[in-house]
JSON list of C-alpha atoms in Angstrom, two decimals:
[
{"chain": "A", "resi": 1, "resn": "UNK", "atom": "CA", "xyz": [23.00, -0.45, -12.23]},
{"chain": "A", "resi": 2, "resn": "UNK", "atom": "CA", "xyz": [20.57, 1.81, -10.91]},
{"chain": "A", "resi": 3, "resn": "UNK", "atom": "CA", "xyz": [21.11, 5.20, -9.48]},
{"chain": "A", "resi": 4, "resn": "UNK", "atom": "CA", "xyz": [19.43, 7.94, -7.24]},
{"chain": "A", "resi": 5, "resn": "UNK", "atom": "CA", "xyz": [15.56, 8.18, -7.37]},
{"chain": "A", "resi": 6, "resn": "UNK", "atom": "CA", "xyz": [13.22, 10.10, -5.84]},
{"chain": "A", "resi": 7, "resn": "UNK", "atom": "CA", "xyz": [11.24, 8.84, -2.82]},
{"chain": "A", "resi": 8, "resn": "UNK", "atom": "CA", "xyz": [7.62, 9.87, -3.52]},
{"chain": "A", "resi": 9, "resn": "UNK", "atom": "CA", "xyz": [7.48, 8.82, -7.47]},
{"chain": "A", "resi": 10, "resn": "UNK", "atom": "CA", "xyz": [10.09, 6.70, -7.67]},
{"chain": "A", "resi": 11, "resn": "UNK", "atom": "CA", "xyz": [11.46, 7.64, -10.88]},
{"chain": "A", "resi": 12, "resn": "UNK", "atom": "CA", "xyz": [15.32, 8.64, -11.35]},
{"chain": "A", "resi": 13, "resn": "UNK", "atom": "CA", "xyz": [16.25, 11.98, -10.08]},
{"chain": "A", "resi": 14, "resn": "UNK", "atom": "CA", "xyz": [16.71, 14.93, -12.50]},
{"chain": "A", "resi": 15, "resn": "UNK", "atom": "CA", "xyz": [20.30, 15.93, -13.69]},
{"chain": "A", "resi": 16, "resn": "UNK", "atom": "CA", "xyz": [23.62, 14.72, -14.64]},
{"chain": "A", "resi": 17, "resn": "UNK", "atom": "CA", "xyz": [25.12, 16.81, -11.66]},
{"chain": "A", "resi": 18, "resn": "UNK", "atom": "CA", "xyz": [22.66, 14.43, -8.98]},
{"chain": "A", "resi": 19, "resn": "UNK", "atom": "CA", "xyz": [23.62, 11.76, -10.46]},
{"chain": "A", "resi": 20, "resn": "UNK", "atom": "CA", "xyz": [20.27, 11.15, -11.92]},
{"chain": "A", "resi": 21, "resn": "UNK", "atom": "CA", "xyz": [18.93, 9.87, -15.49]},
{"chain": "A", "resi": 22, "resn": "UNK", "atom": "CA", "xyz": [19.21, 11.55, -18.75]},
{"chain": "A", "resi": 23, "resn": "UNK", "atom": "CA", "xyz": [16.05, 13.30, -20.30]},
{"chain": "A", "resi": 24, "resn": "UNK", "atom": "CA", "xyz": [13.96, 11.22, -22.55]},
{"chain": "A", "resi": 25, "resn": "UNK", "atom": "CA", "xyz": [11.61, 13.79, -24.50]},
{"chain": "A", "resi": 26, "resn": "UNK", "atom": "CA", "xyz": [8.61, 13.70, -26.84]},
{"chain": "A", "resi": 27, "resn": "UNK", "atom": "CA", "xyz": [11.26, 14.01, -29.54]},
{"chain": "A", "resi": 28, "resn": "UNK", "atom": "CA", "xyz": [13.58, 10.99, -28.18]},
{"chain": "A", "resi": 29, "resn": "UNK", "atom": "CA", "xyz": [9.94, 9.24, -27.79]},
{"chain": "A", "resi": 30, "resn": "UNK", "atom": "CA", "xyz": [8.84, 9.80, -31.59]},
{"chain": "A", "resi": 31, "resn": "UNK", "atom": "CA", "xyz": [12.07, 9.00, -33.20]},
{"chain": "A", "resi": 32, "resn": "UNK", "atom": "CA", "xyz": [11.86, 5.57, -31.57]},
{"chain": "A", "resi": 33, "resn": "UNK", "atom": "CA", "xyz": [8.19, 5.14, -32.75]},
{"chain": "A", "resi": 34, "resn": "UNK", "atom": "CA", "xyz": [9.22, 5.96, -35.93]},
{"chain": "A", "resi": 35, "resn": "UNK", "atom": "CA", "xyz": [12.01, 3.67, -35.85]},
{"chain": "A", "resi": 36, "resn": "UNK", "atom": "CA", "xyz": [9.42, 0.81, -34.84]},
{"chain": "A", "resi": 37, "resn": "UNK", "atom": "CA", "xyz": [11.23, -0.54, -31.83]},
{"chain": "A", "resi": 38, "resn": "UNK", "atom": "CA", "xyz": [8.52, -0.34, -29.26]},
{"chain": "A", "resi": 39, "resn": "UNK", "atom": "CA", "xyz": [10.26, -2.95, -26.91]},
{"chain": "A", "resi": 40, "resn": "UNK", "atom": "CA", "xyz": [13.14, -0.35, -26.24]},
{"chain": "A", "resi": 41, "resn": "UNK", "atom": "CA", "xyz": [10.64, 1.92, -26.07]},
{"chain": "A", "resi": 42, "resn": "UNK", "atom": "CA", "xyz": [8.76, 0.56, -23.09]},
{"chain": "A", "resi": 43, "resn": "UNK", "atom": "CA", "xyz": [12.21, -1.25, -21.70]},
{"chain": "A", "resi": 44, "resn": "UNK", "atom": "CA", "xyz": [13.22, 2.61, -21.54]},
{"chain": "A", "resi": 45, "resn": "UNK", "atom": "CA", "xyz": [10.42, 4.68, -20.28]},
{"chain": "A", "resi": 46, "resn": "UNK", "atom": "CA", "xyz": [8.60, 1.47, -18.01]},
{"chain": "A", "resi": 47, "resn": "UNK", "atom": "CA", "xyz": [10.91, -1.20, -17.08]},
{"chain": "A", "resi": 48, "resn": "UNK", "atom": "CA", "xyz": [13.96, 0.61, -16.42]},
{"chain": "A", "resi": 49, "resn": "UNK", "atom": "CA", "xyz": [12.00, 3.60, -14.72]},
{"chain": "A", "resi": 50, "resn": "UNK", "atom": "CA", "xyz": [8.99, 3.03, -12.47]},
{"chain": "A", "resi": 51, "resn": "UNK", "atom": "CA", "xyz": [7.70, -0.36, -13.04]},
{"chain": "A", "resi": 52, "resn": "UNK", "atom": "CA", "xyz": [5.54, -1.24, -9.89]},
{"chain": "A", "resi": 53, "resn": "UNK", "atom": "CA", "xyz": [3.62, -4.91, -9.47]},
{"chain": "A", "resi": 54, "resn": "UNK", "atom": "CA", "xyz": [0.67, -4.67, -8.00]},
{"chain": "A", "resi": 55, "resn": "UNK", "atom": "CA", "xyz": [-2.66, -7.38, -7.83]},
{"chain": "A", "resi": 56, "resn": "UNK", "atom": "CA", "xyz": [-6.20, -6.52, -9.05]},
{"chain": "A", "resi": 57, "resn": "UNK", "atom": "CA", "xyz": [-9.50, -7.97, -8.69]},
{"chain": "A", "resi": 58, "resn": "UNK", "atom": "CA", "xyz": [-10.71, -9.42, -12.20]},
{"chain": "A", "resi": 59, "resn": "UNK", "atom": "CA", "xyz": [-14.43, -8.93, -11.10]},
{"chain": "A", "resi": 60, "resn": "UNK", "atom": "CA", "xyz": [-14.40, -5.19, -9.76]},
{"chain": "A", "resi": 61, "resn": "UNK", "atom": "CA", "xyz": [-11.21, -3.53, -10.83]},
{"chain": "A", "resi": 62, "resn": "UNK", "atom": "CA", "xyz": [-9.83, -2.59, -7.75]},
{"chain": "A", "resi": 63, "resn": "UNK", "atom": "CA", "xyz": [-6.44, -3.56, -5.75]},
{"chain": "A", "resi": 64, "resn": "UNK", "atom": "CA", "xyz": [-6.60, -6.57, -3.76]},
{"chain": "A", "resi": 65, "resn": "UNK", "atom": "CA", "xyz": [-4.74, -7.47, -0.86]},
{"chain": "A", "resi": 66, "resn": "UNK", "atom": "CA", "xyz": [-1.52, -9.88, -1.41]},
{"chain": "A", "resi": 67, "resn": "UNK", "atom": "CA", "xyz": [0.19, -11.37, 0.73]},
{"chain": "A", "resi": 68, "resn": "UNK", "atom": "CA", "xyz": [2.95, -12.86, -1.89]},
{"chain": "A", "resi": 69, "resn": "UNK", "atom": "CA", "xyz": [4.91, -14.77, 0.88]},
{"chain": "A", "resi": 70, "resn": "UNK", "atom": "CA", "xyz": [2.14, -16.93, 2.22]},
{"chain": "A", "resi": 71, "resn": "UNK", "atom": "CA", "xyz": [-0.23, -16.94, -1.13]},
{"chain": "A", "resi": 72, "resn": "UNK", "atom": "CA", "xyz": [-2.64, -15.28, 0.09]},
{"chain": "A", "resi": 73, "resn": "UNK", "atom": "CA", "xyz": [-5.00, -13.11, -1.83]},
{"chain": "A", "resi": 74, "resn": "UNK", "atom": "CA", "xyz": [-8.26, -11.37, -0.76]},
{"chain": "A", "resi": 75, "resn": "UNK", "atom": "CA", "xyz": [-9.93, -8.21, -2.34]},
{"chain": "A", "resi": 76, "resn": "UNK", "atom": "CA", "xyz": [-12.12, -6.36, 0.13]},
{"chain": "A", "resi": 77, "resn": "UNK", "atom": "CA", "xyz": [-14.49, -4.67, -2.66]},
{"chain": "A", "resi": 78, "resn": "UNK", "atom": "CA", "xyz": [-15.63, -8.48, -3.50]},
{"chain": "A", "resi": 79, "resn": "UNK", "atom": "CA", "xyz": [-15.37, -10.52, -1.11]},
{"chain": "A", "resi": 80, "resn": "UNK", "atom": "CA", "xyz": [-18.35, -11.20, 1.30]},
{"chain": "A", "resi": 81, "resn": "UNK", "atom": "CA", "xyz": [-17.33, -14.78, 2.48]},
{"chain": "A", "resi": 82, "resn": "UNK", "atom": "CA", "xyz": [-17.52, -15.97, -1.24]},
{"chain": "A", "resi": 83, "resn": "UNK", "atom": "CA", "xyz": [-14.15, -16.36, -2.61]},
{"chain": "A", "resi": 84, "resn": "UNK", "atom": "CA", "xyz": [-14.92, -17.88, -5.42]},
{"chain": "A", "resi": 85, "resn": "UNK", "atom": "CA", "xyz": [-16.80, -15.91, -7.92]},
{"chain": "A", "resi": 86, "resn": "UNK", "atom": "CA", "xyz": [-13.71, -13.45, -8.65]},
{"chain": "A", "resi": 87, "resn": "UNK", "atom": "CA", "xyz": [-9.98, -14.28, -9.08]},
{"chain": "A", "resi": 88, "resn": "UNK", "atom": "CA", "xyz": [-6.70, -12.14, -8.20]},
{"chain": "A", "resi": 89, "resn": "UNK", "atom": "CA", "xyz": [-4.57, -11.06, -10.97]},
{"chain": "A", "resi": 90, "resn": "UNK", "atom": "CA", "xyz": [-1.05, -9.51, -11.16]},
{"chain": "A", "resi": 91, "resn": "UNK", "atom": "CA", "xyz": [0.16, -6.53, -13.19]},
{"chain": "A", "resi": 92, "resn": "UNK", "atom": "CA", "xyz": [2.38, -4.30, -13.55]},
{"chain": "A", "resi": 93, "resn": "UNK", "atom": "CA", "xyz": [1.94, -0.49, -14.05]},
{"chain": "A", "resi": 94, "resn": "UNK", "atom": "CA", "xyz": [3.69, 2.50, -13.43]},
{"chain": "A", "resi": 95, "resn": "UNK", "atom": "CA", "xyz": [4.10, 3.59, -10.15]},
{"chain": "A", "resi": 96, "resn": "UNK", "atom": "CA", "xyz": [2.76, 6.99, -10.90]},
{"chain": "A", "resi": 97, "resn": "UNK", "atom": "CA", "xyz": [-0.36, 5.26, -12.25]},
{"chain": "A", "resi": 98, "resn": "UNK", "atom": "CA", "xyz": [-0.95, 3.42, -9.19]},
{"chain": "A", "resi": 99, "resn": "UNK", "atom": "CA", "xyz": [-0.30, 6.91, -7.19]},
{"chain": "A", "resi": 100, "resn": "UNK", "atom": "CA", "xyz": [-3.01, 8.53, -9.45]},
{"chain": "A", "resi": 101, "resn": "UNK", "atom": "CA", "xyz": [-5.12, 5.99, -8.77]},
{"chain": "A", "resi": 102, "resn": "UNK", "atom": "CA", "xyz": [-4.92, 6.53, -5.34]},
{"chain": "A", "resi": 103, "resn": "UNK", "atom": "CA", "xyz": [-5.41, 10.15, -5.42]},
{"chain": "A", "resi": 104, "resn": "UNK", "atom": "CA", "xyz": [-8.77, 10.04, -7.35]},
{"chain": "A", "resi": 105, "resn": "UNK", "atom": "CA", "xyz": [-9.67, 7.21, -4.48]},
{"chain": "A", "resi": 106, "resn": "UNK", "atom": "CA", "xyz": [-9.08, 9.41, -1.80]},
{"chain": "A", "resi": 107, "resn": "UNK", "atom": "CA", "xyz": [-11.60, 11.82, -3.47]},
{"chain": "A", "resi": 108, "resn": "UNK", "atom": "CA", "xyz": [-13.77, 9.50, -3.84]},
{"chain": "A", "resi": 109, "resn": "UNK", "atom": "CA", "xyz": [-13.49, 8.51, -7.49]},
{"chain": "A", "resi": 110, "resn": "UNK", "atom": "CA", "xyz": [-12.75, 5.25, -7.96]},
{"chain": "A", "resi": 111, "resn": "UNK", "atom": "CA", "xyz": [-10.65, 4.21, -11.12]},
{"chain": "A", "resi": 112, "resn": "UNK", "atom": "CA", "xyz": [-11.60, 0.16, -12.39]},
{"chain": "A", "resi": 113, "resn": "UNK", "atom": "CA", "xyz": [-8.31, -1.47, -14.11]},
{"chain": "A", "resi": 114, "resn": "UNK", "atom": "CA", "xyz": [-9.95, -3.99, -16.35]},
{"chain": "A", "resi": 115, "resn": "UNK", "atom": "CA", "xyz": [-7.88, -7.32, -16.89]},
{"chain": "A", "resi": 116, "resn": "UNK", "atom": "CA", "xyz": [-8.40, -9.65, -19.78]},
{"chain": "A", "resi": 117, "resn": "UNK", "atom": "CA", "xyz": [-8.94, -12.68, -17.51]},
{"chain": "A", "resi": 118, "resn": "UNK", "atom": "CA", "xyz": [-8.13, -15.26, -20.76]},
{"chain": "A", "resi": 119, "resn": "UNK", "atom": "CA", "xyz": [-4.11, -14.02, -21.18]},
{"chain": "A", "resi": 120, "resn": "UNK", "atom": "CA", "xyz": [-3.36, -13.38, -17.33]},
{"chain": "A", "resi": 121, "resn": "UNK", "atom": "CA", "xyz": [-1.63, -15.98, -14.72]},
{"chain": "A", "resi": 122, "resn": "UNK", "atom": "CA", "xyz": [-3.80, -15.74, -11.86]},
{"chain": "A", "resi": 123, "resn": "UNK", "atom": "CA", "xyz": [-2.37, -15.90, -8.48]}
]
């Protein structure tokens, strides 16, 4: 079941009287450390929250273009009619990562997301 979340971030809206999800703090964080159950952990604060898939280019870092219903893949920041010296990969990150990320690009600093091309399905 999923409730109300906000538009721009995409996370669940604030307060019990929005209908929204219950804080979990730095304190709620370390007592699960502590408890060593890091699967909740990222279940709780990733997978239940913001979890946005996304494809990167394993050569230069950067998004690529996917079109997931015709499997097609192309990153502009490689690709000069060679398609084969770099390969797409999917991953998942938070969506407010992938909004920084976009932020710094639009000021002209461009963030690389580095793969590890041996452990990743590529598309």
């Amino acid at each position: 079941s999923r409730g109300p979340v906000v538009a721009i971030v995409r996370q669940p809206t604030h307060g019990r009287s929005r209908g929204g999800g219950l804080r979990f703090g730095e304190m709620e964080r370390d007592c699960i450390i502590a408890h060593g159950t890091s699967n909740f952990l990222k279940e709780r604060t990733f997978g239940v929250s913001d979890q946005f898939r996304t494809h990167v280019c394993s050569r230069c870092g950067l998004f690529a273009k996917a079109d997931v219903t015709n499997h097609k893949y192309d990153c502009t920041g490689c690709s000069q009619g060679d398609k084969k010296h770099y390969k797409i990969v999917q991953v998942y990150l938070p969506y407010a990562a992938k909004q920084l990320i976009q932020e710094l690009m639009a000021m002209h600093i461009v963030p690389r997301i580095k793969v590890d091309v041996t452990s990743k399905k590529y598309v």
